[in-house]
Amino acid sequence: MTMTADAIIIGTGVIGTAVALELARKGIKTVSIDRNTQIGHGSTAGSCAIIRMHYSTFDGTAFAFEGYHYWRDWSDYLGLSGAADLARFVECGCLVMKTEVNGHLVKHMENSAALGCAFEEWSGEKIVERLPIYSLDSFQPARTRDDPAFGQPNGATLKGGVFWPNSGYVTDPALSAQNLAEAARQKGAAFKMGETVTDILTSGGRVAGVRLASGEEIASPIVVNVAGPGSSIINEMAGVLDDMTITTRPLRQEVVHVPAPDGFDFERNGTIVSDSDIACYCRPEHGNHILVGSEDPPCDAHQWVDNDTDYNRDFTDQWTTQAMRYGQRVPSLGIPQQTRGVVDLYDASTDWIPIYDKSQLPGFYMACGSSGNQYKNAPIAGKMMAELIEYCEAGNDHDTAPLQYTLPYIQQDVDVGFYSRKREINRESSFSVLG
Ligand SMILES: Cc1cc2nc3c(=O)[nH]c(=O)nc-3n(C[C@H](O)[C@H](O)[C@H](O)COP(=O)(O)OP(=O)(O)OC[C@H]3O[C@@H](n4cnc5c(N)ncnc54)[C@H](O)[C@@H]3O)c2cc1C
């Protein structure tokens, strides 16, 4: 062994670096390990980094509303000494179309109202006033392009939506992880980059450290799996899959970038829109582009991946399908020949809700299964994981007496058992990226 640490964190994405920061703030000597040479260059770099509050469960809504405050107060939260180039939060709001798919947002509004999270109901006229490039023709259900009815309106019109004004997006997600890492470093955290974890070491029935591809071993009584889409491989290495009812799996995604139609400044006047009628979400993107992601409609086959380092990084037909689906909503949209955007992986969990938990191996913890929707929650996930680790290491059994935690900004009590690896599949989930 060449190195020892109080805690090892596998992964330097936005959640991994937030865990490192919050453990370091507790005086724990952490070492973060990542096979990439640059911090934040796993799935975090490919993230759309949308900060929104509408989730299908009450707990999901509370967590996301809490999460928003850290991005709003980014500089204060980091507490960095010295000048730093900081990630920027653009608070442009998020409009969600009312559709049958989301139950016309009744539950989402109830959850937000109960938490004091601001929202406004918008009529169809108000939507077109804000987004004059929009047509409100309905196209549901979403179809594949080989379906003769693709692109044909169904005769109905969208009646309105709900606007969450405090939603927004972060312009450079990799930079946000680097900001967190710098704040952690200033509290004594160490980072070992360009090193792959190949084994989880155990001794006397608990975790004892990790072995790297180089053969080097690092000793530690605590190891936290924040490996993003690589989480299932790490859990398998640790031998902790047996008692998990919720598991994780990498899922390939394509994100489209297209120029906004001439004459409309979407970067300045646009907003995030979640539109289950066309199964797309969008947000403003640098250079007056529109970023378009998929809301995973049932007609699109899931592209599961066996290994997070080995998958097709090129755009496929899915890119064109997504662009054309968005063109149903924006008839003046031009779709360029040259495909631009992002191909990356979600770490999807069985019910699309993350796992923030201990494991059956004492000292081995996991913050994984982020299912394409936990970027926004990274800072609060880091805080909650640090509390959970402290709680378990003090001898408490989180499986039988789950940690109760008060979200610091919104003062809402949460049962951390909600995120258990052993939970029943949560039927309230959207079973999609919407969480
Ligand atoms: C296309 C896309 C769009 C998204 N959009 C949004 C959004 O709009 N809003 C939102 O809230 N969330 C979104 N997400 C989800 C969000 O980006 C993720 O939840 C978040 O970035 C995960 O961070 P992480 O730190 O857990 O993992 P990652 O950023 O994936 O980091 C994991 C790290 O672990 C390292 N690693 C893995 N295995 C090993 C190993 N064996 N040894 C060493 N290192 C290892 C990897 O190199 C990687 O750097 C999106 C995700 C994707 C892919």
CSV table of C-alpha atoms and ligand atoms in Angstrom, one decimal:
chain,number,residue,atom,x,y,z
A,1,MET,CA,0.0,0.0,0.0
A,2,THR,CA,1.4,3.4,-0.9
A,3,MET,CA,-1.4,5.6,0.3
A,4,THR,CA,-4.1,5.7,3.0
A,5,ALA,CA,-7.2,7.7,3.3
A,6,ASP,CA,-10.1,8.1,5.7
A,7,ALA,CA,-12.4,7.7,2.7
A,8,ILE,CA,-12.0,6.9,-1.0
A,9,ILE,CA,-14.4,8.3,-3.5
A,10,ILE,CA,-14.6,6.5,-6.9
A,11,GLY,CA,-15.6,9.2,-9.5
A,12,THR,CA,-15.0,12.9,-9.9
A,13,GLY,CA,-18.3,13.8,-11.6
A,14,VAL,CA,-20.5,16.5,-10.1
A,15,ILE,CA,-21.9,14.1,-7.4
A,16,GLY,CA,-18.5,12.6,-6.7
A,17,THR,CA,-16.9,15.9,-6.1
A,18,ALA,CA,-19.8,17.1,-4.0
A,19,VAL,CA,-19.4,14.1,-1.8
A,20,ALA,CA,-15.6,14.8,-1.6
A,21,LEU,CA,-16.3,18.4,-0.6
A,22,GLU,CA,-18.9,17.6,2.1
A,23,LEU,CA,-16.7,14.8,3.6
A,24,ALA,CA,-13.7,17.1,3.6
A,25,ARG,CA,-15.8,19.8,5.3
A,26,LYS,CA,-16.3,17.2,8.1
A,27,GLY,CA,-12.5,16.9,8.5
A,28,ILE,CA,-12.4,13.5,6.7
A,29,LYS,CA,-9.2,12.9,4.7
A,30,THR,CA,-10.6,11.9,1.2
A,31,VAL,CA,-8.9,10.6,-1.9
A,32,SER,CA,-11.0,10.8,-5.1
A,33,ILE,CA,-10.0,8.5,-7.9
A,34,ASP,CA,-11.0,8.8,-11.6
A,35,ARG,CA,-9.8,7.0,-14.7
A,36,ASN,CA,-10.2,10.3,-16.7
A,37,THR,CA,-7.4,12.8,-16.6
A,38,GLN,CA,-9.8,15.7,-16.1
A,39,ILE,CA,-12.3,16.2,-13.3
A,40,GLY,CA,-16.0,16.3,-14.4
A,41,HIS,CA,-15.4,14.5,-17.7
A,42,GLY,CA,-17.7,11.5,-17.1
A,43,SER,CA,-21.4,11.8,-17.8
A,44,THR,CA,-21.3,15.1,-16.0
A,45,ALA,CA,-19.6,16.8,-19.0
A,46,GLY,CA,-22.4,15.5,-21.3
A,47,SER,CA,-25.2,16.7,-19.0
A,48,CYS,CA,-27.9,19.1,-20.1
A,49,ALA,CA,-27.5,20.5,-16.5
A,50,ILE,CA,-31.2,21.5,-16.2
A,51,ILE,CA,-32.2,22.6,-12.8
A,52,ARG,CA,-36.0,22.0,-12.5
A,53,MET,CA,-38.4,21.3,-9.7
A,54,HIS,CA,-41.2,19.2,-11.2
A,55,TYR,CA,-40.8,15.6,-10.2
A,56,SER,CA,-43.6,13.0,-9.9
A,57,THR,CA,-42.9,12.2,-6.2
A,58,PHE,CA,-43.1,14.5,-3.2
A,59,ASP,CA,-39.6,13.5,-2.1
A,60,GLY,CA,-38.1,14.0,-5.5
A,61,THR,CA,-39.7,17.5,-5.7
A,62,ALA,CA,-38.4,18.5,-2.2
A,63,PHE,CA,-34.9,17.3,-3.1
A,64,ALA,CA,-34.8,19.2,-6.4
A,65,PHE,CA,-36.2,22.4,-4.8
A,66,GLU,CA,-33.5,22.2,-2.1
A,67,GLY,CA,-31.0,21.6,-4.9
A,68,TYR,CA,-31.9,24.8,-6.8
A,69,HIS,CA,-30.7,27.0,-3.9
A,70,TYR,CA,-27.1,25.8,-4.2
A,71,TRP,CA,-26.9,26.8,-7.8
A,72,ARG,CA,-28.5,30.1,-7.0
A,73,ASP,CA,-25.9,30.7,-4.3
A,74,TRP,CA,-23.1,28.9,-6.1
A,75,SER,CA,-20.2,31.2,-5.0
A,76,ASP,CA,-21.3,31.3,-1.3
A,77,TYR,CA,-21.9,27.6,-1.2
A,78,LEU,CA,-18.4,26.8,-2.6
A,79,GLY,CA,-16.7,29.4,-0.3
A,80,LEU,CA,-13.6,29.3,-2.5
A,81,SER,CA,-10.8,31.6,-1.4
A,82,GLY,CA,-9.2,33.5,-4.3
A,83,ALA,CA,-10.6,34.3,-7.8
A,84,ALA,CA,-12.0,31.3,-9.7
A,85,ASP,CA,-13.8,30.8,-13.0
A,86,LEU,CA,-17.2,29.7,-11.8
A,87,ALA,CA,-20.0,27.8,-13.5
A,88,ARG,CA,-23.0,30.0,-14.3
A,89,PHE,CA,-26.6,29.3,-13.5
A,90,VAL,CA,-29.1,30.9,-16.0
A,91,GLU,CA,-32.5,31.2,-14.3
A,92,CYS,CA,-34.7,31.1,-17.4
A,93,GLY,CA,-37.6,29.2,-16.0
A,94,CYS,CA,-39.1,25.9,-17.1
A,95,LEU,CA,-42.5,25.4,-18.9
A,96,VAL,CA,-44.1,22.0,-18.7
A,97,MET,CA,-46.9,21.3,-21.1
A,98,LYS,CA,-50.1,19.8,-19.5
A,99,THR,CA,-50.8,16.5,-21.2
A,100,GLU,CA,-52.5,13.2,-20.4
A,101,VAL,CA,-49.0,11.6,-20.0
A,102,ASN,CA,-48.3,13.8,-16.9
A,103,GLY,CA,-51.9,13.9,-15.6
A,104,HIS,CA,-52.1,17.6,-16.5
A,105,LEU,CA,-49.6,18.2,-13.8
A,106,VAL,CA,-52.1,18.1,-10.9
A,107,LYS,CA,-49.7,16.1,-8.7
A,108,HIS,CA,-46.7,18.2,-9.6
A,109,MET,CA,-48.5,21.4,-8.7
A,110,GLU,CA,-49.7,19.9,-5.4
A,111,ASN,CA,-46.1,18.9,-4.5
A,112,SER,CA,-44.8,22.4,-5.4
A,113,ALA,CA,-47.6,24.2,-3.5
A,114,ALA,CA,-46.9,22.0,-0.4
A,115,LEU,CA,-43.2,23.0,-0.5
A,116,GLY,CA,-43.8,26.7,-1.3
A,117,CYS,CA,-42.0,26.3,-4.6
A,118,ALA,CA,-43.3,29.0,-7.0
A,119,PHE,CA,-45.2,28.1,-10.2
A,120,GLU,CA,-47.6,29.8,-12.6
A,121,GLU,CA,-50.3,28.2,-14.8
A,122,TRP,CA,-50.0,29.4,-18.4
A,123,SER,CA,-52.8,29.4,-21.0
A,124,GLY,CA,-52.1,28.4,-24.6
A,125,GLU,CA,-52.1,32.2,-25.5
A,126,LYS,CA,-49.6,33.0,-22.8
A,127,ILE,CA,-47.3,30.2,-24.1
A,128,VAL,CA,-47.3,31.5,-27.7
A,129,GLU,CA,-46.8,35.1,-26.4
A,130,ARG,CA,-43.6,33.9,-24.7
A,131,LEU,CA,-42.6,31.5,-27.5
A,132,PRO,CA,-44.0,33.0,-30.8
A,133,ILE,CA,-42.2,30.2,-32.8
A,134,TYR,CA,-44.4,27.6,-31.1
A,135,SER,CA,-47.4,25.8,-32.6
A,136,LEU,CA,-49.7,24.1,-30.0
A,137,ASP,CA,-51.0,21.3,-32.3
A,138,SER,CA,-51.0,18.0,-30.5
A,139,PHE,CA,-49.1,15.0,-31.9
A,140,GLN,CA,-49.3,12.4,-29.1
A,141,PRO,CA,-48.6,9.5,-29.0
A,142,ALA,CA,-45.0,9.9,-30.0
A,143,ARG,CA,-44.2,7.7,-33.0
A,144,THR,CA,-41.1,6.4,-34.8
A,145,ARG,CA,-40.3,7.9,-38.2
A,146,ASP,CA,-41.3,4.8,-40.1
A,147,ASP,CA,-44.8,5.2,-38.8
A,148,PRO,CA,-47.0,6.7,-41.6
A,149,ALA,CA,-48.7,8.9,-39.0
A,150,PHE,CA,-45.4,10.4,-37.9
A,151,GLY,CA,-45.6,14.2,-38.0
A,152,GLN,CA,-49.4,14.2,-38.4
A,153,PRO,CA,-51.2,16.4,-35.8
A,154,ASN,CA,-54.0,14.5,-34.1
A,155,GLY,CA,-56.6,17.3,-34.3
A,156,ALA,CA,-56.3,18.4,-30.7
A,157,THR,CA,-54.5,21.5,-29.3
A,158,LEU,CA,-52.4,21.8,-26.2
A,159,LYS,CA,-54.5,23.8,-23.7
A,160,GLY,CA,-51.7,25.2,-21.5
A,161,GLY,CA,-48.8,24.4,-19.2
A,162,VAL,CA,-47.2,25.2,-15.9
A,163,PHE,CA,-44.2,27.5,-15.6
A,164,TRP,CA,-41.7,27.1,-12.8
A,165,PRO,CA,-39.8,30.5,-12.9
A,166,ASN,CA,-36.9,29.5,-10.7
A,167,SER,CA,-35.7,26.7,-12.9
A,168,GLY,CA,-32.7,27.1,-15.2
A,169,TYR,CA,-29.6,25.5,-16.4
A,170,VAL,CA,-25.8,25.6,-15.8
A,171,THR,CA,-23.7,26.6,-18.7
A,172,ASP,CA,-20.7,24.4,-18.1
A,173,PRO,CA,-21.4,21.2,-16.0
A,174,ALA,CA,-17.8,20.0,-16.1
A,175,LEU,CA,-16.6,23.3,-14.7
A,176,SER,CA,-19.1,23.0,-11.9
A,177,ALA,CA,-17.5,19.7,-10.9
A,178,GLN,CA,-14.1,21.3,-11.1
A,179,ASN,CA,-15.4,24.2,-8.8
A,180,LEU,CA,-16.5,21.6,-6.3
A,181,ALA,CA,-13.2,19.8,-6.5
A,182,GLU,CA,-11.2,23.0,-5.9
A,183,ALA,CA,-13.4,23.8,-2.9
A,184,ALA,CA,-12.7,20.2,-1.6
A,185,ARG,CA,-9.0,20.6,-2.2
A,186,GLN,CA,-9.0,23.8,-0.2
A,187,LYS,CA,-10.4,21.7,2.7
A,188,GLY,CA,-7.7,19.0,2.3
A,189,ALA,CA,-9.2,16.6,-0.3
A,190,ALA,CA,-6.8,14.8,-2.6
A,191,PHE,CA,-7.5,13.8,-6.2
A,192,LYS,CA,-5.8,10.9,-8.1
A,193,MET,CA,-6.6,11.3,-11.8
A,194,GLY,CA,-5.9,8.9,-14.7
A,195,GLU,CA,-6.2,5.8,-12.5
A,196,THR,CA,-8.8,3.0,-12.9
A,197,VAL,CA,-10.2,1.1,-9.9
A,198,THR,CA,-10.0,-2.6,-10.7
A,199,ASP,CA,-10.8,-4.2,-7.3
A,200,ILE,CA,-12.5,-3.4,-4.0
A,201,LEU,CA,-10.4,-4.7,-1.2
A,202,THR,CA,-12.0,-6.2,2.0
A,203,SER,CA,-10.6,-7.4,5.3
A,204,GLY,CA,-12.4,-8.8,8.4
A,205,GLY,CA,-15.8,-8.4,6.8
A,206,ARG,CA,-15.6,-4.8,5.8
A,207,VAL,CA,-14.1,-2.7,3.0
A,208,ALA,CA,-10.4,-2.1,3.2
A,209,GLY,CA,-9.6,0.0,0.1
A,210,VAL,CA,-9.1,-0.3,-3.6
A,211,ARG,CA,-6.7,-1.7,-6.1
A,212,LEU,CA,-5.8,0.3,-9.2
A,213,ALA,CA,-5.0,-0.9,-12.7
A,214,SER,CA,-1.4,0.0,-12.0
A,215,GLY,CA,-1.4,-2.6,-9.2
A,216,GLU,CA,-1.2,0.1,-6.6
A,217,GLU,CA,-3.4,-0.4,-3.5
A,218,ILE,CA,-4.9,2.4,-1.4
A,219,ALA,CA,-6.1,1.6,2.1
A,220,SER,CA,-9.3,3.1,3.5
A,221,PRO,CA,-12.1,1.9,5.8
A,222,ILE,CA,-14.6,3.8,3.7
A,223,VAL,CA,-15.2,3.6,-0.1
A,224,VAL,CA,-18.0,5.5,-1.9
A,225,ASN,CA,-19.1,4.3,-5.3
A,226,VAL,CA,-20.0,7.5,-7.3
A,227,ALA,CA,-18.9,6.0,-10.6
A,228,GLY,CA,-21.9,7.2,-12.7
A,229,PRO,CA,-22.6,4.8,-15.5
A,230,GLY,CA,-19.8,2.6,-14.2
A,231,SER,CA,-21.6,2.1,-10.9
A,232,SER,CA,-22.9,-1.4,-11.5
A,233,ILE,CA,-19.4,-2.7,-12.4
A,234,ILE,CA,-18.0,-1.2,-9.2
A,235,ASN,CA,-20.9,-2.7,-7.1
A,236,GLU,CA,-20.2,-6.1,-8.7
A,237,MET,CA,-16.5,-5.8,-7.8
A,238,ALA,CA,-17.5,-5.1,-4.2
A,239,GLY,CA,-19.9,-8.1,-4.2
A,240,VAL,CA,-22.8,-6.1,-3.0
A,241,LEU,CA,-25.5,-6.8,-5.6
A,242,ASP,CA,-27.2,-9.7,-3.7
A,243,ASP,CA,-29.5,-7.6,-1.4
A,244,MET,CA,-30.3,-4.8,-3.9
A,245,THR,CA,-33.9,-4.7,-5.3
A,246,ILE,CA,-32.9,-1.6,-7.2
A,247,THR,CA,-30.0,-2.0,-9.6
A,248,THR,CA,-28.3,0.3,-12.1
A,249,ARG,CA,-27.5,0.0,-15.8
A,250,PRO,CA,-25.9,2.4,-18.4
A,251,LEU,CA,-28.4,3.7,-21.0
A,252,ARG,CA,-27.2,5.5,-24.1
A,253,GLN,CA,-28.7,8.9,-25.0
A,254,GLU,CA,-28.4,11.4,-27.8
A,255,VAL,CA,-28.9,15.1,-27.3
A,256,VAL,CA,-29.5,17.4,-30.4
A,257,HIS,CA,-28.2,20.9,-30.9
A,258,VAL,CA,-30.0,22.9,-33.6
A,259,PRO,CA,-30.0,26.6,-34.5
A,260,ALA,CA,-33.0,28.6,-33.3
A,261,PRO,CA,-35.3,29.8,-36.2
A,262,ASP,CA,-34.2,33.1,-37.8
A,263,GLY,CA,-35.6,36.1,-36.0
A,264,PHE,CA,-36.1,34.6,-32.6
A,265,ASP,CA,-33.5,34.9,-29.9
A,266,PHE,CA,-34.1,31.6,-28.0
A,267,GLU,CA,-30.9,32.0,-26.0
A,268,ARG,CA,-32.2,35.2,-24.5
A,269,ASN,CA,-36.0,34.9,-24.7
A,270,GLY,CA,-36.4,31.1,-24.7
A,271,THR,CA,-37.0,28.9,-21.7
A,272,ILE,CA,-36.7,25.2,-20.8
A,273,VAL,CA,-39.7,23.3,-22.1
A,274,SER,CA,-40.7,19.8,-21.1
A,275,ASP,CA,-43.2,18.6,-23.7
A,276,SER,CA,-44.5,15.1,-23.2
A,277,ASP,CA,-46.9,15.6,-26.2
A,278,ILE,CA,-43.9,15.3,-28.5
A,279,ALA,CA,-41.7,13.4,-26.0
A,280,CYS,CA,-38.9,16.1,-26.1
A,281,TYR,CA,-37.4,18.6,-23.7
A,282,CYS,CA,-35.4,21.6,-24.7
A,283,ARG,CA,-33.4,24.5,-23.4
A,284,PRO,CA,-31.5,27.4,-24.7
A,285,GLU,CA,-27.9,26.6,-25.7
A,286,HIS,CA,-24.9,28.8,-26.4
A,287,GLY,CA,-24.8,30.5,-29.8
A,288,ASN,CA,-28.6,30.9,-30.1
A,289,HIS,CA,-29.0,27.1,-30.4
A,290,ILE,CA,-31.7,24.9,-29.0
A,291,LEU,CA,-30.7,21.8,-27.2
A,292,VAL,CA,-33.3,19.0,-27.6
A,293,GLY,CA,-33.3,15.8,-25.4
A,294,SER,CA,-35.7,12.8,-25.4
A,295,GLU,CA,-38.3,12.1,-22.8
A,296,ASP,CA,-38.0,8.4,-23.7
A,297,PRO,CA,-41.4,7.6,-25.2
A,298,PRO,CA,-42.5,3.9,-25.2
A,299,CYS,CA,-42.0,3.7,-29.0
A,300,ASP,CA,-38.2,4.2,-28.8
A,301,ALA,CA,-36.3,1.1,-27.9
A,302,HIS,CA,-34.0,1.7,-24.9
A,303,GLN,CA,-30.3,1.5,-25.9
A,304,TRP,CA,-28.8,-0.4,-22.9
A,305,VAL,CA,-25.1,-0.7,-22.8
A,306,ASP,CA,-23.1,-3.5,-21.1
A,307,ASN,CA,-19.9,-1.6,-20.4
A,308,ASP,CA,-19.7,2.2,-19.8
A,309,THR,CA,-16.4,2.5,-21.7
A,310,ASP,CA,-17.5,0.7,-24.8
A,311,TYR,CA,-20.5,2.1,-26.7
A,312,ASN,CA,-21.3,3.9,-29.9
A,313,ARG,CA,-20.4,7.6,-29.5
A,314,ASP,CA,-21.7,8.6,-33.0
A,315,PHE,CA,-25.1,10.0,-33.7
A,316,THR,CA,-27.6,7.6,-35.2
A,317,ASP,CA,-31.1,8.0,-36.7
A,318,GLN,CA,-32.3,8.9,-33.2
A,319,TRP,CA,-30.7,12.4,-33.7
A,320,THR,CA,-32.9,13.1,-36.7
A,321,THR,CA,-36.0,11.6,-35.0
A,322,GLN,CA,-35.6,13.9,-32.0
A,323,ALA,CA,-34.9,17.0,-34.2
A,324,MET,CA,-38.0,16.2,-36.3
A,325,ARG,CA,-40.2,15.6,-33.3
A,326,TYR,CA,-39.2,19.1,-32.0
A,327,GLY,CA,-39.9,20.5,-35.5
A,328,GLN,CA,-43.5,19.4,-34.9
A,329,ARG,CA,-43.7,22.1,-32.2
A,330,VAL,CA,-41.6,24.7,-34.0
A,331,PRO,CA,-42.6,24.5,-37.7
A,332,SER,CA,-40.0,27.1,-38.8
A,333,LEU,CA,-37.1,25.0,-37.3
A,334,GLY,CA,-34.4,24.3,-39.8
A,335,ILE,CA,-32.7,20.9,-39.4
A,336,PRO,CA,-29.1,21.2,-40.5
A,337,GLN,CA,-27.3,18.4,-42.4
A,338,GLN,CA,-24.5,18.5,-39.9
A,339,THR,CA,-25.4,16.7,-36.7
A,340,ARG,CA,-24.3,18.5,-33.5
A,341,GLY,CA,-25.0,17.7,-29.9
A,342,VAL,CA,-23.9,15.1,-27.3
A,343,VAL,CA,-23.9,11.3,-27.0
A,344,ASP,CA,-23.5,10.0,-23.4
A,345,LEU,CA,-24.8,7.6,-20.9
A,346,TYR,CA,-27.4,7.8,-18.1
A,347,ASP,CA,-26.8,5.5,-15.0
A,348,ALA,CA,-30.5,4.4,-15.0
A,349,SER,CA,-31.9,2.7,-11.9
A,350,THR,CA,-34.8,0.2,-11.9
A,351,ASP,CA,-37.3,2.9,-11.1
A,352,TRP,CA,-35.4,6.0,-12.3
A,353,ILE,CA,-34.9,7.2,-8.8
A,354,PRO,CA,-31.3,7.3,-7.5
A,355,ILE,CA,-29.7,5.2,-4.8
A,356,TYR,CA,-28.1,7.1,-2.0
A,357,ASP,CA,-27.3,4.4,0.5
A,358,LYS,CA,-24.9,2.1,2.4
A,359,SER,CA,-24.4,-1.5,1.2
A,360,GLN,CA,-24.3,-5.0,2.7
A,361,LEU,CA,-20.5,-4.6,2.9
A,362,PRO,CA,-19.7,-2.4,5.9
A,363,GLY,CA,-17.9,0.8,4.9
A,364,PHE,CA,-18.9,0.6,1.3
A,365,TYR,CA,-21.5,3.2,0.2
A,366,MET,CA,-23.1,4.2,-3.1
A,367,ALA,CA,-24.4,7.3,-4.7
A,368,CYS,CA,-25.5,6.0,-8.1
A,369,GLY,CA,-28.5,5.3,-10.4
A,370,SER,CA,-28.8,9.0,-11.1
A,371,SER,CA,-31.0,8.2,-14.1
A,372,GLY,CA,-30.4,11.3,-16.1
A,373,ASN,CA,-31.9,13.6,-13.5
A,374,GLN,CA,-29.6,14.2,-10.6
A,375,TYR,CA,-27.1,16.8,-11.8
A,376,LYS,CA,-29.3,19.4,-10.1
A,377,ASN,CA,-29.2,17.5,-6.8
A,378,ALA,CA,-25.4,17.0,-6.6
A,379,PRO,CA,-24.7,19.5,-3.8
A,380,ILE,CA,-27.5,18.3,-1.6
A,381,ALA,CA,-26.7,14.7,-2.5
A,382,GLY,CA,-23.1,15.4,-1.3
A,383,LYS,CA,-24.4,16.8,2.0
A,384,MET,CA,-26.8,13.9,2.6
A,385,MET,CA,-24.2,11.2,1.7
A,386,ALA,CA,-21.7,12.8,4.2
A,387,GLU,CA,-24.4,12.7,6.9
A,388,LEU,CA,-25.3,9.1,6.0
A,389,ILE,CA,-21.7,7.9,6.2
A,390,GLU,CA,-21.3,9.6,9.6
A,391,TYR,CA,-24.6,8.1,10.8
A,392,CYS,CA,-23.6,4.5,9.7
A,393,GLU,CA,-20.0,4.8,10.9
A,394,ALA,CA,-21.3,5.8,14.3
A,395,GLY,CA,-22.9,2.3,14.5
A,396,ASN,CA,-26.5,3.1,13.4
A,397,ASP,CA,-28.2,0.6,11.1
A,398,HIS,CA,-29.6,2.7,8.3
A,399,ASP,CA,-31.4,-0.4,6.8
A,400,THR,CA,-33.6,-0.9,9.9
A,401,ALA,CA,-33.6,2.7,11.3
A,402,PRO,CA,-33.1,4.9,8.3
A,403,LEU,CA,-31.4,8.3,8.7
A,404,GLN,CA,-33.9,11.2,9.1
A,405,TYR,CA,-32.4,14.3,7.5
A,406,THR,CA,-33.6,18.0,7.4
A,407,LEU,CA,-32.9,19.6,4.0
A,408,PRO,CA,-31.0,22.7,5.1
A,409,TYR,CA,-32.4,25.4,2.9
A,410,ILE,CA,-36.1,24.5,2.8
A,411,GLN,CA,-36.2,22.9,6.3
A,412,GLN,CA,-38.1,19.9,5.0
A,413,ASP,CA,-37.5,16.6,6.9
A,414,VAL,CA,-36.8,13.6,4.6
A,415,ASP,CA,-36.5,9.9,5.3
A,416,VAL,CA,-33.2,8.9,3.5
A,417,GLY,CA,-34.6,5.4,3.3
A,418,PHE,CA,-36.5,6.7,0.3
A,419,TYR,CA,-33.3,6.2,-1.7
A,420,SER,CA,-32.5,2.7,-0.3
A,421,ARG,CA,-31.1,0.1,-2.6
A,422,LYS,CA,-33.6,-2.3,-0.9
A,423,ARG,CA,-36.7,-0.2,-1.5
A,424,GLU,CA,-39.7,-1.5,-3.3
A,425,ILE,CA,-39.9,-0.2,-6.9
A,426,ASN,CA,-41.5,3.2,-6.6
A,427,ARG,CA,-44.7,3.1,-8.7
A,428,GLU,CA,-45.2,6.9,-8.5
A,429,SER,CA,-42.1,7.3,-10.6
A,430,SER,CA,-42.5,8.4,-14.3
A,431,PHE,CA,-40.1,5.6,-15.1
A,432,SER,CA,-38.3,8.0,-17.4
A,433,VAL,CA,-35.6,10.7,-17.2
A,434,LEU,CA,-38.3,12.9,-15.5
A,435,GLY,CA,-37.8,10.9,-12.3
B,1,LIG,C1,-27.1,13.3,-21.8
B,1,LIG,C2,-27.4,13.6,-20.4
B,1,LIG,C3,-28.2,14.7,-20.0
B,1,LIG,C4,-28.5,14.9,-18.7
B,1,LIG,N1,-29.2,16.0,-18.3
B,1,LIG,C5,-29.5,16.3,-17.0
B,1,LIG,C6,-30.2,17.4,-16.7
B,1,LIG,O1,-30.6,18.2,-17.5
B,1,LIG,N2,-30.5,17.7,-15.4
B,1,LIG,C7,-30.0,16.8,-14.4
B,1,LIG,O2,-30.3,17.0,-13.2
B,1,LIG,N3,-29.3,15.7,-14.7
B,1,LIG,C8,-29.0,15.4,-16.0
B,1,LIG,N4,-28.3,14.3,-16.3
B,1,LIG,C9,-27.8,13.5,-15.2
B,1,LIG,C10,-26.5,14.0,-14.6
B,1,LIG,O3,-25.7,14.5,-15.6
B,1,LIG,C11,-25.8,12.9,-13.8
B,1,LIG,O4,-26.8,12.5,-12.8
B,1,LIG,C12,-24.6,13.4,-13.1
B,1,LIG,O5,-23.7,14.1,-13.9
B,1,LIG,C13,-23.9,12.2,-12.5
B,1,LIG,O6,-22.7,12.6,-11.8
B,1,LIG,P1,-21.8,11.5,-11.2
B,1,LIG,O7,-20.8,12.3,-10.4
B,1,LIG,O8,-22.6,10.6,-10.4
B,1,LIG,O9,-21.2,10.7,-12.4
B,1,LIG,P2,-20.2,10.9,-13.6
B,1,LIG,O10,-20.2,12.4,-14.0
B,1,LIG,O11,-20.6,10.0,-14.7
B,1,LIG,O12,-18.8,10.6,-13.0
B,1,LIG,C14,-18.5,9.2,-12.7
B,1,LIG,C15,-16.9,9.1,-12.8
B,1,LIG,O13,-16.5,7.9,-12.4
B,1,LIG,C16,-15.4,7.5,-13.2
B,1,LIG,N5,-15.2,6.0,-13.1
B,1,LIG,C17,-16.1,5.1,-13.4
B,1,LIG,N6,-15.6,3.9,-13.2
B,1,LIG,C18,-14.4,4.0,-12.8
B,1,LIG,C19,-13.3,3.2,-12.4
B,1,LIG,N7,-13.5,1.8,-12.4
B,1,LIG,N8,-12.2,3.7,-12.0
B,1,LIG,C20,-12.0,5.0,-11.9
B,1,LIG,N9,-12.9,5.9,-12.3
B,1,LIG,C21,-14.1,5.4,-12.7
B,1,LIG,C22,-15.7,8.0,-14.6
B,1,LIG,O14,-14.5,8.2,-15.3
B,1,LIG,C23,-16.5,9.3,-14.3
B,1,LIG,O15,-15.6,10.4,-14.4
B,1,LIG,C24,-27.9,14.1,-17.7
B,1,LIG,C25,-27.1,13.0,-18.0
B,1,LIG,C26,-26.8,12.8,-19.4
B,1,LIG,C27,-25.9,11.6,-19.7
